[in-house]
mmCIF file with all atom_site columns, C-alpha atoms in Angstrom:
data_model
loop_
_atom_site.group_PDB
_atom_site.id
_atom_site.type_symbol
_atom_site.label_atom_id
_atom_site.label_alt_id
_atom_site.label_comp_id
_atom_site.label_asym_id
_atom_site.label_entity_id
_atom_site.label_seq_id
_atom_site.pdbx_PDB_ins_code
_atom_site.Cartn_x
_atom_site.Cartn_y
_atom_site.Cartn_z
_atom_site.occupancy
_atom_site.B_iso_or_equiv
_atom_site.pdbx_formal_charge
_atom_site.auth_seq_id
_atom_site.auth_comp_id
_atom_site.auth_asym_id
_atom_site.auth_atom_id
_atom_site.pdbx_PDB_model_num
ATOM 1   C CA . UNK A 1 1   ? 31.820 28.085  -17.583 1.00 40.00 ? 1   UNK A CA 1
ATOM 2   C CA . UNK A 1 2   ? 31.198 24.451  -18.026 1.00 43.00 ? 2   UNK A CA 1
ATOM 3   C CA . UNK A 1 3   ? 29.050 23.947  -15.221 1.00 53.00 ? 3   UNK A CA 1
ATOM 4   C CA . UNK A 1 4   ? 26.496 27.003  -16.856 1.00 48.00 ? 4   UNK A CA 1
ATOM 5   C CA . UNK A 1 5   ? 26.908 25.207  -20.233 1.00 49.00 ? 5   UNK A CA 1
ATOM 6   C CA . UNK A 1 6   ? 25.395 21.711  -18.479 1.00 65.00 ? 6   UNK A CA 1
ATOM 7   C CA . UNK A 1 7   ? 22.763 23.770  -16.665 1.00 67.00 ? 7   UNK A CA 1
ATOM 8   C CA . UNK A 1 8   ? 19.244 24.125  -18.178 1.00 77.00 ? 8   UNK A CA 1
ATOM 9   C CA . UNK A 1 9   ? 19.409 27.489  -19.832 1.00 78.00 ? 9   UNK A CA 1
ATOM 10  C CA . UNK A 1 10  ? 15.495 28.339  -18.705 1.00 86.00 ? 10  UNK A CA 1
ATOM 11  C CA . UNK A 1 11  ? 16.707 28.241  -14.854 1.00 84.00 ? 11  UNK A CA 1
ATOM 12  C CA . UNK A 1 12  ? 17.388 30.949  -12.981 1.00 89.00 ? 12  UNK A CA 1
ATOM 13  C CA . UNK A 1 13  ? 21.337 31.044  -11.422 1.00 89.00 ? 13  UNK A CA 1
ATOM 14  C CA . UNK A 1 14  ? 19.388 30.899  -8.208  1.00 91.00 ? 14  UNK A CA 1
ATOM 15  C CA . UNK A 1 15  ? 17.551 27.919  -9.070  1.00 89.00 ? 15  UNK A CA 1
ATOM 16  C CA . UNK A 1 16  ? 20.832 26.042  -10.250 1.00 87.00 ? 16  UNK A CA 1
ATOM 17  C CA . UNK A 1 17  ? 21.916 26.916  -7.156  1.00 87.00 ? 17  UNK A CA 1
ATOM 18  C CA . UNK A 1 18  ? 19.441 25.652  -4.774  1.00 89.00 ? 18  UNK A CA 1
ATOM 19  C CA . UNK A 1 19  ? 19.168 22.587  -7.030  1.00 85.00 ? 19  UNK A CA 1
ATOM 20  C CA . UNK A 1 20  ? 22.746 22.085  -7.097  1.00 85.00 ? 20  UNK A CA 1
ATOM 21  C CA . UNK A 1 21  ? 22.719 22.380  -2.970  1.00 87.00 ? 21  UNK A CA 1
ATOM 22  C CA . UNK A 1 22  ? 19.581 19.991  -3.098  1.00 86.00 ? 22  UNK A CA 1
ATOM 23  C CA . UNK A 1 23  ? 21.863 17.464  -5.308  1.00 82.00 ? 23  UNK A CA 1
ATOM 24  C CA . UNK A 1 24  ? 24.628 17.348  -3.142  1.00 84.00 ? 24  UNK A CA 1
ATOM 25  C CA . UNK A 1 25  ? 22.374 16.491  -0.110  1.00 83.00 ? 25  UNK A CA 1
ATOM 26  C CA . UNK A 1 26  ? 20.840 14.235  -1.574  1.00 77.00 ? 26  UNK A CA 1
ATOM 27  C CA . UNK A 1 27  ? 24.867 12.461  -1.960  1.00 76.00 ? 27  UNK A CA 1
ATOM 28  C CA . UNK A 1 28  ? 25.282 12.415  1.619   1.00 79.00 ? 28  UNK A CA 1
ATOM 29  C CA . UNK A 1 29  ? 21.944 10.764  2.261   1.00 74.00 ? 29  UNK A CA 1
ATOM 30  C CA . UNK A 1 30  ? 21.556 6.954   3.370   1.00 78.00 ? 30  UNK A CA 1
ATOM 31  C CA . UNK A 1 31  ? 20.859 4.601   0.328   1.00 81.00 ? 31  UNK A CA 1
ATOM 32  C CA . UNK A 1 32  ? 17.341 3.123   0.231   1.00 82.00 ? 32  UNK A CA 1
ATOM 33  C CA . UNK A 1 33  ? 18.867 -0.568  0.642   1.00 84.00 ? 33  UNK A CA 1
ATOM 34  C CA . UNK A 1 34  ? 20.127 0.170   4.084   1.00 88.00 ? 34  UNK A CA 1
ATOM 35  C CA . UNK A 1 35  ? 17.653 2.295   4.900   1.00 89.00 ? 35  UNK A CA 1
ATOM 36  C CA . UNK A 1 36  ? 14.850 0.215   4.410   1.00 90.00 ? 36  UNK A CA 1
ATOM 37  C CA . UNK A 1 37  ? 16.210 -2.893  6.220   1.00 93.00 ? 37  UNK A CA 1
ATOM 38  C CA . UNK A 1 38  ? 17.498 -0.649  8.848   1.00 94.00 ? 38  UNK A CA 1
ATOM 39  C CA . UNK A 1 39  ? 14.482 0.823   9.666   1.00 95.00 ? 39  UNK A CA 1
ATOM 40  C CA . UNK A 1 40  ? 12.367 -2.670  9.403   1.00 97.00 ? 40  UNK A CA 1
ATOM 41  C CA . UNK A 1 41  ? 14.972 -4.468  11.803  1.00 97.00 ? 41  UNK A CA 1
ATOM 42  C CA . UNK A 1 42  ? 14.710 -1.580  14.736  1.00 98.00 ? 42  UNK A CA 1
ATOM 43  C CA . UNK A 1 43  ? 10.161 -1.817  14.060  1.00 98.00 ? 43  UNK A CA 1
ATOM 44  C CA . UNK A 1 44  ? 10.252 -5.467  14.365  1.00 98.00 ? 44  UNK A CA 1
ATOM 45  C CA . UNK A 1 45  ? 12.255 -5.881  17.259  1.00 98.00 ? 45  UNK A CA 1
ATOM 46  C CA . UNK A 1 46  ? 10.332 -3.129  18.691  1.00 98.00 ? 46  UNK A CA 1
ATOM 47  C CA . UNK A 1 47  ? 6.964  -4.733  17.718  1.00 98.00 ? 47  UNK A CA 1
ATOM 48  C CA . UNK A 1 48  ? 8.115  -8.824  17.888  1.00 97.00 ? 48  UNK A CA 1
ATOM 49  C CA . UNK A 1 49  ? 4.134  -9.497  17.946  1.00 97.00 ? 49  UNK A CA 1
ATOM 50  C CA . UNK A 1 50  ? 2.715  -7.516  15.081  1.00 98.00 ? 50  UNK A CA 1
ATOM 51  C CA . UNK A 1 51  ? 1.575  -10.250 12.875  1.00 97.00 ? 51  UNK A CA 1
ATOM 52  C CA . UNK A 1 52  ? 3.294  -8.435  10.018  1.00 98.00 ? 52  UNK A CA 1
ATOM 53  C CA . UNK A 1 53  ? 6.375  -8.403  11.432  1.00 98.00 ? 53  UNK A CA 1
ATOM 54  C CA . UNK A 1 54  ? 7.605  -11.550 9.364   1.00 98.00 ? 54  UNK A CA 1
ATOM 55  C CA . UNK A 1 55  ? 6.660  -10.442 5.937   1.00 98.00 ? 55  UNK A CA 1
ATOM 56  C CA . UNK A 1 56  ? 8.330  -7.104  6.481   1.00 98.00 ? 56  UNK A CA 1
ATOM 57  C CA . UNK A 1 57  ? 11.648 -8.739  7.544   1.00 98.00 ? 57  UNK A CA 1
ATOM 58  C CA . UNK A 1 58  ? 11.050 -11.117 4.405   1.00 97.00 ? 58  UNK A CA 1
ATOM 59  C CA . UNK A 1 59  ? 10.998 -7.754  2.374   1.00 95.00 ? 59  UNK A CA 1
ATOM 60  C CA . UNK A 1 60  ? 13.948 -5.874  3.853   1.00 95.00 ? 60  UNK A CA 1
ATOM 61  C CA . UNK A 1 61  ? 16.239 -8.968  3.047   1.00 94.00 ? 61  UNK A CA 1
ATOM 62  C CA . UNK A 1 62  ? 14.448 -9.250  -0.910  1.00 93.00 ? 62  UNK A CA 1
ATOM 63  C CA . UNK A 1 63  ? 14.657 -5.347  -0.949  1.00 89.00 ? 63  UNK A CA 1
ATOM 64  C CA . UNK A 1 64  ? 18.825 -5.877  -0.837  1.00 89.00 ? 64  UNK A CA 1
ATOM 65  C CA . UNK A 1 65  ? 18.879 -7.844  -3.738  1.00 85.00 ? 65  UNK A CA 1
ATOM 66  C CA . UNK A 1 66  ? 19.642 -5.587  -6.069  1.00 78.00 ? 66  UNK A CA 1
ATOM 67  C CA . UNK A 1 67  ? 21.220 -3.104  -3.527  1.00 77.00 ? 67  UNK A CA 1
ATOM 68  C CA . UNK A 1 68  ? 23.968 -0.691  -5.042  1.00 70.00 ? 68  UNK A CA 1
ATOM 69  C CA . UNK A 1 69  ? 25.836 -0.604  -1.850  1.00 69.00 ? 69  UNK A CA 1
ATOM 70  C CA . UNK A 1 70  ? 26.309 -3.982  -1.103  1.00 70.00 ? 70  UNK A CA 1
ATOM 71  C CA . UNK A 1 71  ? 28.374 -4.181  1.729   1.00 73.00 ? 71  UNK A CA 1
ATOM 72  C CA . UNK A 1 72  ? 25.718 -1.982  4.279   1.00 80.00 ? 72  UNK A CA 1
ATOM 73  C CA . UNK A 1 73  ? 23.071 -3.674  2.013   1.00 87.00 ? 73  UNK A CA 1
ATOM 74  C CA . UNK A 1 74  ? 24.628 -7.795  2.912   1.00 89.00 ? 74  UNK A CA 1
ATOM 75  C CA . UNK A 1 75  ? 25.041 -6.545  6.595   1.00 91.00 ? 75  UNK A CA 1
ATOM 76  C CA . UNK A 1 76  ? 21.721 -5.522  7.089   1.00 92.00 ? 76  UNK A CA 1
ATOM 77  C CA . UNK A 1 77  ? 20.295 -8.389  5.132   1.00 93.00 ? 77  UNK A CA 1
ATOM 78  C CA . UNK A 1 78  ? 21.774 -11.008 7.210   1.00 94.00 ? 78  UNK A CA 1
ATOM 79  C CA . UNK A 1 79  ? 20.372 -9.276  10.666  1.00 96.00 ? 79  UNK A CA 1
ATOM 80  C CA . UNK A 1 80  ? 17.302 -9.203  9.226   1.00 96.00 ? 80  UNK A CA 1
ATOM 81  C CA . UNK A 1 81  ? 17.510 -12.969 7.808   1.00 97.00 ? 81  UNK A CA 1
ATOM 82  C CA . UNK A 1 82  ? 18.702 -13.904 11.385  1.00 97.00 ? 82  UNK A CA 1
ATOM 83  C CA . UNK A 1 83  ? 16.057 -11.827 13.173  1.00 98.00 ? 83  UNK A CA 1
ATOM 84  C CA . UNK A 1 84  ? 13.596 -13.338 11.192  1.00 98.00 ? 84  UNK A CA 1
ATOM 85  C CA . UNK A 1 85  ? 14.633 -17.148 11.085  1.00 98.00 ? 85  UNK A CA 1
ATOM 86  C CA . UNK A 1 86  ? 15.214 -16.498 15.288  1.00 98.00 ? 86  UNK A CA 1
ATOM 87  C CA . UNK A 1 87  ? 11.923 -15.469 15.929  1.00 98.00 ? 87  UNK A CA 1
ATOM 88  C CA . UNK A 1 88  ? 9.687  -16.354 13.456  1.00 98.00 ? 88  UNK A CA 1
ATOM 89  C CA . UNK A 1 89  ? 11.380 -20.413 12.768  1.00 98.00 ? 89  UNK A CA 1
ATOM 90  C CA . UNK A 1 90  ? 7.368  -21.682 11.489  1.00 97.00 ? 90  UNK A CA 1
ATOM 91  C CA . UNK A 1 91  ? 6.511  -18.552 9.692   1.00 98.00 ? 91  UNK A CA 1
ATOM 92  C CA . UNK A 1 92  ? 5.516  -18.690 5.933   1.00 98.00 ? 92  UNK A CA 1
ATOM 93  C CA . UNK A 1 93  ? 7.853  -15.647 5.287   1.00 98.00 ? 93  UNK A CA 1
ATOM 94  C CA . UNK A 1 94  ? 10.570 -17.535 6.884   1.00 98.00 ? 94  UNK A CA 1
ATOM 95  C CA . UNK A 1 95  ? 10.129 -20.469 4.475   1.00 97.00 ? 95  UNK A CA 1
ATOM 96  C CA . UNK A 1 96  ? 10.350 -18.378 1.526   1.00 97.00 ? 96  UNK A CA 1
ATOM 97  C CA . UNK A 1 97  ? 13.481 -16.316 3.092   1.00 97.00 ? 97  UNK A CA 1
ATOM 98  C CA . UNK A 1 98  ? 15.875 -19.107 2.441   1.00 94.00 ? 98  UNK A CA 1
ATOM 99  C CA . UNK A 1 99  ? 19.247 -17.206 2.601   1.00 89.00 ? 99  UNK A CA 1
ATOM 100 C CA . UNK A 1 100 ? 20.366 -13.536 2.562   1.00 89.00 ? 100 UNK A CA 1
ATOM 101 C CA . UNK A 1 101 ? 21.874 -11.208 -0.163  1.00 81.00 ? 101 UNK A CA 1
#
């Protein structure tokens, strides 16, 4: 078939198998660029006085930049912008976070 003649002829059918199972979990996982930010948003607000809370916010919004899904990627960017502009209004982080992607 076409699918065997894309395969890597030195793999077993069982190992084009699991990798092709692998592959298609790996589909339905969340990109990193809403990850990331996701996860940074719920440890800051659960940890408003670690002193590294700002620059972490800071990097979830740079880490959307160049996001591929940019519509989870903007929404999560802007919480963190706000959480981070809320809370941390004299922070050095916050100065260099000047808007949201």
């Amino acid at each position: 078939s076409a699918e065997d003649a894309a395969a890597p002829r030195f793999l077993a059918k069982d190992a084009r198998t699991a990798g092709e199972r692998e592959y298609a979990e790996l589909g339905k996982a969340e990109s990193a660029s809403i990850w990331l930010p996701r996860v940074v948003i719920e440890w800051a607000k659960a940890h408003p006085d670690d002193p590294s809370a700002p620059e972490a916010l800071h990097l979830a919004v740079v880490a959307t930049h160049l996001a591929s899904d940019t519509a989870g990627a903007s929404l999560y960017s802007k919480q963190a912008f706000q959480l981070l502009h809320r809370n941390y209004p004299h922070s050095l982080w916050t100065a260099k976070t000047k808007y949201y992607y």
